[in-house]
Short mmCIF file of C-alpha atoms and ligand atoms in Angstrom, two decimals:
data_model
loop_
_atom_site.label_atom_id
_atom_site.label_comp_id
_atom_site.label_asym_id
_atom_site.label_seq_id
_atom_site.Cartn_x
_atom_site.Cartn_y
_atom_site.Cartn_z
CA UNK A 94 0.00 0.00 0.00
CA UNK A 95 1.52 3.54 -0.77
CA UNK A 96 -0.73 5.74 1.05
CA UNK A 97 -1.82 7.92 -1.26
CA UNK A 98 -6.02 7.09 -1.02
CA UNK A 99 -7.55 8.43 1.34
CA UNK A 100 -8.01 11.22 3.64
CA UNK A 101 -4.36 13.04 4.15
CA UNK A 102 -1.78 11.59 6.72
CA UNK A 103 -3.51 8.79 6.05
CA UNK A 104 -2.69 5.32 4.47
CA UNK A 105 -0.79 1.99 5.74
CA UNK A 106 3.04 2.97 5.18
CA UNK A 107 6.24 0.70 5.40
CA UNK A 108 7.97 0.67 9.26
CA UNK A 109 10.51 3.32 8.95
CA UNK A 110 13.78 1.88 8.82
CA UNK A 111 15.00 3.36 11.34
CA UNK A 112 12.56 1.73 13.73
CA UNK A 113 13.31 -1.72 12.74
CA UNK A 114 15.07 -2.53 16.58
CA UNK A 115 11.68 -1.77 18.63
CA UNK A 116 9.49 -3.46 15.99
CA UNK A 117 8.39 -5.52 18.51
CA UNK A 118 6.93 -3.18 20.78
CA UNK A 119 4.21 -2.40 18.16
CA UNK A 120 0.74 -2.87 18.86
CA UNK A 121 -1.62 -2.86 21.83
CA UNK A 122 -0.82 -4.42 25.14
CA UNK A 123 -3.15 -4.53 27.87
CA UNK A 124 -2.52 -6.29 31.43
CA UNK A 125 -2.06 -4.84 35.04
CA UNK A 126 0.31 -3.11 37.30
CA UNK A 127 1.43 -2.50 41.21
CA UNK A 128 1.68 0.88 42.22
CA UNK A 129 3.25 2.20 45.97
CA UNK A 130 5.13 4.90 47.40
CA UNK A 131 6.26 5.06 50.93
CA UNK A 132 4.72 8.22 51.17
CA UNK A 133 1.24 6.39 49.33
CA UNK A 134 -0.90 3.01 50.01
CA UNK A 135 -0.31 0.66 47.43
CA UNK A 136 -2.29 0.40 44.61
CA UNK A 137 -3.82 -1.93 42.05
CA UNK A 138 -4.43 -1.62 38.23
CA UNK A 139 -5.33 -2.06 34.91
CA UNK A 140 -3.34 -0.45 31.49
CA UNK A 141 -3.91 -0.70 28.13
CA UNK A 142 -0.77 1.05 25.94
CA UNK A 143 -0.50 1.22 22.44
CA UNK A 144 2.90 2.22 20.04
CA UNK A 145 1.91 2.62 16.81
CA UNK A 146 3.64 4.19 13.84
CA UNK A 147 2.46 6.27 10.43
CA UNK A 148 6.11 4.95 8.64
CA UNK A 149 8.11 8.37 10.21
CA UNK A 150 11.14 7.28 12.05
CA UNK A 151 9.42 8.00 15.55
CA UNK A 152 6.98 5.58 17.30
CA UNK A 153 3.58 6.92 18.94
CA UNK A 154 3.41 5.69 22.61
CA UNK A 155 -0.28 6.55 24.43
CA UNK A 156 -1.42 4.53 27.62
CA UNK A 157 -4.07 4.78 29.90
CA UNK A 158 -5.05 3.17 33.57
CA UNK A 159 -7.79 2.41 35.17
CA UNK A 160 -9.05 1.23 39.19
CA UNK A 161 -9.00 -2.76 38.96
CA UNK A 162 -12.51 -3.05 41.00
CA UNK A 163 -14.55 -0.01 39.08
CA UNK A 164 -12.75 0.21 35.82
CA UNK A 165 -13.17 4.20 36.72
CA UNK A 166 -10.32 5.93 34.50
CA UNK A 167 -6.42 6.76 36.83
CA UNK A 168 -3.92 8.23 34.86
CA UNK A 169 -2.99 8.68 31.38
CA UNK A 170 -0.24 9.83 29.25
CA UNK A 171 1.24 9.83 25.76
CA UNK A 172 4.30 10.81 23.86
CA UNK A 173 7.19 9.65 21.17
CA UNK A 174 9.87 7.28 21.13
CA UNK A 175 12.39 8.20 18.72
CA UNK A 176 15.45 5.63 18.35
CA UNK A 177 18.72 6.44 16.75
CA UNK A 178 20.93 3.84 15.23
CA UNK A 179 23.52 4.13 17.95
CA UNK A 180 21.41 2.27 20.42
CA UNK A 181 19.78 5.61 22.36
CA UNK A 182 16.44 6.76 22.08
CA UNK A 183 14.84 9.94 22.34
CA UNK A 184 11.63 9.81 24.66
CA UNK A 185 9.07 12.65 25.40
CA UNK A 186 6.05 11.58 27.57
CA UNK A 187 3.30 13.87 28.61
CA UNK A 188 1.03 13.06 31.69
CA UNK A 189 -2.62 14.15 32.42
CA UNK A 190 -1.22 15.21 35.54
CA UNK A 191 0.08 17.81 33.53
CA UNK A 192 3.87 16.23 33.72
CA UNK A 193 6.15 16.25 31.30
CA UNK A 194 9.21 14.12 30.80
CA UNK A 195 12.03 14.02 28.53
CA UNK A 196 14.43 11.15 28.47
CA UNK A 197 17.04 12.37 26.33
CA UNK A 198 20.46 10.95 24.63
CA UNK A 199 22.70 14.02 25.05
CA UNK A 200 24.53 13.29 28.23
CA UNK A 201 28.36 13.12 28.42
CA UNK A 202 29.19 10.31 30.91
CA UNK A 203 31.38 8.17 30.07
CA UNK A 204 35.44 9.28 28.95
CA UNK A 205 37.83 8.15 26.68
CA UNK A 206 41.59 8.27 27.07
CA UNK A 207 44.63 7.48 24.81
CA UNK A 208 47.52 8.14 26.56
CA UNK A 209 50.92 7.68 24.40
CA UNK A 210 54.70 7.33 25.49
CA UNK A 211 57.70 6.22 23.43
CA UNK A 212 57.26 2.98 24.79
CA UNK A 213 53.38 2.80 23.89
CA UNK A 214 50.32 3.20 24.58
CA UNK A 215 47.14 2.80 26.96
CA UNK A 216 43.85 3.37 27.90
CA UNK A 217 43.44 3.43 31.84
CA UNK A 218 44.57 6.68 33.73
CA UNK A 219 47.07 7.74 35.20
CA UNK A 220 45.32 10.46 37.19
CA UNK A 221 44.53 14.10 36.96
CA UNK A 222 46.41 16.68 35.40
CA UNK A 223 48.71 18.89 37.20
CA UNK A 224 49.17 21.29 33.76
CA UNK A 225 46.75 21.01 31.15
CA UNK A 226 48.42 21.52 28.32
CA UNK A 227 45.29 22.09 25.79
CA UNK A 228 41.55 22.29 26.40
CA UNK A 229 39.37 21.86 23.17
CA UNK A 230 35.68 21.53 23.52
CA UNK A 231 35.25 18.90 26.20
CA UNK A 232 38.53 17.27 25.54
CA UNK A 233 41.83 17.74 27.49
CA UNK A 234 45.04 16.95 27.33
CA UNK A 235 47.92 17.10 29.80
CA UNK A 236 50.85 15.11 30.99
CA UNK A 237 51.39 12.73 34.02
CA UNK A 238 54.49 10.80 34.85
CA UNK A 239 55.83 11.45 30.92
CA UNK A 240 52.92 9.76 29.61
CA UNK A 241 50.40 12.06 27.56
CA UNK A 242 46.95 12.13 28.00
CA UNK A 243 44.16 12.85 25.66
CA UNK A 244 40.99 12.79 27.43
CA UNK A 245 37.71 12.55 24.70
CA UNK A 246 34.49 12.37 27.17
CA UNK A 247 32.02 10.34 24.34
CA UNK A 248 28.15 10.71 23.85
CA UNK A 249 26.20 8.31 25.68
CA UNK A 250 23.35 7.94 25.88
CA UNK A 251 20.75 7.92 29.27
CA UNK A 252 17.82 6.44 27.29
CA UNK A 253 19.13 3.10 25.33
CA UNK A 254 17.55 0.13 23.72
CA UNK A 255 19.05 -3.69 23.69
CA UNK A 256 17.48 -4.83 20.71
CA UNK A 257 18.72 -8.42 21.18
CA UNK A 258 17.16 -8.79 24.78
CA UNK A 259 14.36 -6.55 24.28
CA UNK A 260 15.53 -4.02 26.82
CA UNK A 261 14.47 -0.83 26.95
CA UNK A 262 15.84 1.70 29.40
CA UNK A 263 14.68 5.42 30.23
CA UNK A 264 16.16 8.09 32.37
CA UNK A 265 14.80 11.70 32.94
CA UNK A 266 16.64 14.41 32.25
CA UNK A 267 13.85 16.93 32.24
CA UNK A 268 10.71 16.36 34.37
CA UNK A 269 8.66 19.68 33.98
CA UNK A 270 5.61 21.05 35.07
CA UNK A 271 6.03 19.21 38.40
CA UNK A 272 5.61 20.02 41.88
CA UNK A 273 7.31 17.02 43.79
CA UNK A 274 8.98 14.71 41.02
CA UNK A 275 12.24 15.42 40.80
CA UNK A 276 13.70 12.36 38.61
CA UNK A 277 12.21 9.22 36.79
CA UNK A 278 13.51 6.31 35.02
CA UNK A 279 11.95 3.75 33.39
CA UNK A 280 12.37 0.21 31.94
CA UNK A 281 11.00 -1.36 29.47
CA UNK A 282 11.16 -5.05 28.90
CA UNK A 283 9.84 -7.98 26.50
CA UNK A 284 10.18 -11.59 28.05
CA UNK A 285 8.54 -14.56 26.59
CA UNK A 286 5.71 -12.27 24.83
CA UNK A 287 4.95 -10.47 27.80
CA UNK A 288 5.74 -6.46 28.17
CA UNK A 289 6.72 -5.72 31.85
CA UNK A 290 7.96 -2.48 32.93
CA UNK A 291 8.95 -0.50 35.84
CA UNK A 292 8.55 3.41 36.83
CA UNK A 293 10.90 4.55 39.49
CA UNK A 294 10.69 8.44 40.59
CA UNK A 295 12.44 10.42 43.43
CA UNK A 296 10.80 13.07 44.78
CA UNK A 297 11.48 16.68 47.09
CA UNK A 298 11.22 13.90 49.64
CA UNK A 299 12.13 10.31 48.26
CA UNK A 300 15.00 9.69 46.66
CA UNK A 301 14.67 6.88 43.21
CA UNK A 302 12.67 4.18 44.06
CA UNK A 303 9.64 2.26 42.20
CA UNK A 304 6.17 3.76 41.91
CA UNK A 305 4.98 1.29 39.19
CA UNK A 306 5.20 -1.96 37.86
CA UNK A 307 3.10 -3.68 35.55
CA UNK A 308 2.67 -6.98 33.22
CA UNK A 309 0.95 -6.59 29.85
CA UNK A 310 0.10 -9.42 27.17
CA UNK A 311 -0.31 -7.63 23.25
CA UNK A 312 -3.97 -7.87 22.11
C1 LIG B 175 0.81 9.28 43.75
C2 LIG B 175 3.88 10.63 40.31
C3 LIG B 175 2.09 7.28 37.36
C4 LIG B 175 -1.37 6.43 40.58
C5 LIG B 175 1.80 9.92 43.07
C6 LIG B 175 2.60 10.97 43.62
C7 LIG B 175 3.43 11.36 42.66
C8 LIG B 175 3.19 10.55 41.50
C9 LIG B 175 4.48 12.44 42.78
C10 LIG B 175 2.51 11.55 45.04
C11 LIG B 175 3.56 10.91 45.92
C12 LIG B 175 3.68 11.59 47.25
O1 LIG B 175 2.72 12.26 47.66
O2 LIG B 175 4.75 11.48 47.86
C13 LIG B 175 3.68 9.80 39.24
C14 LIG B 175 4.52 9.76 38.08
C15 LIG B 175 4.03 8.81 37.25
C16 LIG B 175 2.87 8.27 37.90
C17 LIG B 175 5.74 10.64 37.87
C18 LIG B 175 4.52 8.33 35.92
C19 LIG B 175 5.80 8.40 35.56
C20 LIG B 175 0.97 6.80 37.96
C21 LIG B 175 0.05 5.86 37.36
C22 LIG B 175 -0.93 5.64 38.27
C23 LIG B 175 -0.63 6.43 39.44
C24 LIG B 175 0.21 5.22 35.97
C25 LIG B 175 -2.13 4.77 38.17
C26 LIG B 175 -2.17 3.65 37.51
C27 LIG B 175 -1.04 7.11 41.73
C28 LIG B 175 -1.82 7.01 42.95
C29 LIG B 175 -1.18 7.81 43.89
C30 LIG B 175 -0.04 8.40 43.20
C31 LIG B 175 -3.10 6.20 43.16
C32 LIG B 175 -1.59 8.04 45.33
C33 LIG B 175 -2.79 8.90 45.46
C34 LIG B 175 -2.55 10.28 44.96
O3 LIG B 175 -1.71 11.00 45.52
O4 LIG B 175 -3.21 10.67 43.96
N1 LIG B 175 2.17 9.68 41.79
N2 LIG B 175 2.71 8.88 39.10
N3 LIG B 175 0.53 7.12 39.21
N4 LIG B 175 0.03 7.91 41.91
FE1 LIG B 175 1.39 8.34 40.53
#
């Protein structure tokens, strides 16, 4: 099908390439979930979520809860999870609490060092600079014990997927809009069919620690 009847931005369109790692997250899942706090009781209830895609390289991710006994309507929230080949993923969610989250790919945590000598070369370190010799961007480079350091901090990312074990992890680094959330993360997993995630949050009062976890089976 190429799209092209029917009303515009609609049509059936080819997964986007670029997608092709969370493929399997497509579709509806519905199941339920645990929720607690220590600052809460404990919760039950039921969740329906649905990523979808319209063949851009970005996958639409809407969910909403409900109260296990009445079915009456809890939260909801929706957003878009955009992976990049290099294994990170770009996630904005907004809540009907009025939240919103981004789980970006843009921090700098982890460093890489080449360090050379006349007699060679190697990557551990040899401890901080006393001089540095050059500062370029985020990069440094300085000399300890006659060996010279180049020190590259690399992009990596805070949201990543596993496409292999169907792994899907998400850390805040903006929660907005908020008035006691200070941090969430979020993972994502697929295990023998079954969708199972957990939301952790820390709070003006509690640091990082689960507020959800749920089980869902795709419809
Ligand atoms: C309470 C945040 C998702 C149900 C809370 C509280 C916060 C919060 C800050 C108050 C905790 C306190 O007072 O110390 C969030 C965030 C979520 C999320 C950031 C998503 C990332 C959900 C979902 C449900 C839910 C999906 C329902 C299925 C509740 C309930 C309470 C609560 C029942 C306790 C009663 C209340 O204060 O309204 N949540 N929540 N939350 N949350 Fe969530």
């Amino acid at each position: 099908m190429d799209g092209k009847n029917g009303a515009p931005g609609t049509g059936t369109f080819p997964v986007h390439p670029s997608l092709a790692p969370l493929t399997y997250l497509l579709g509806t899942w519905k199941g339920e979930g645990e929720g607690g706090f220590p600052t809460i009781n404990s919760f039950k209830y039921g969740e329906q979520l649905t990523f979808t895609h319209s063949g851009k390289p970005v996958i639409a991710y809407s969910q909403k809860t409900w109260k296990l006994a009445s079915g009456e309507p809890m939260h909801a929230e929706s957003g878009y999870w955009r992976p990049k080949p290099d294994g990170s993923i770009d996630v904005v969610i907004a809540q009907s609490t009025g939240l919103v989250e981004v789980q970006s790919s843009s921090e700098l945590s982890s460093t890489s060092r080449i360090m050379t000598h006349p007699k060679g070369t190697r990557t551990d370190s040899l401890g901080l600079p006393d001089e540095i010799w050059l500062s370029f961007g985020t990069s440094r480079l300085w000399k300890t014990d006659n060996w010279i350091q180049l020190e590259t901090p690399t992009q990596e990312s805070k949201g990543t997927y596993d496409a292999e074990k169907k792994v899907v992890r998400l850390q805040s680094e903006l929660v907005g809009n908020a008035s006691k959330v200070k941090e969430i993360t979020r993972t994502f997993e697929v295990v023998n069919g079954e969708l199972s995630y957990v939301v952790q949050m820390a709070t003006n009062l509690v640091s990082l620690q689960p507020h959800l976890k749920a089980w869902l089976k795709k419809l």
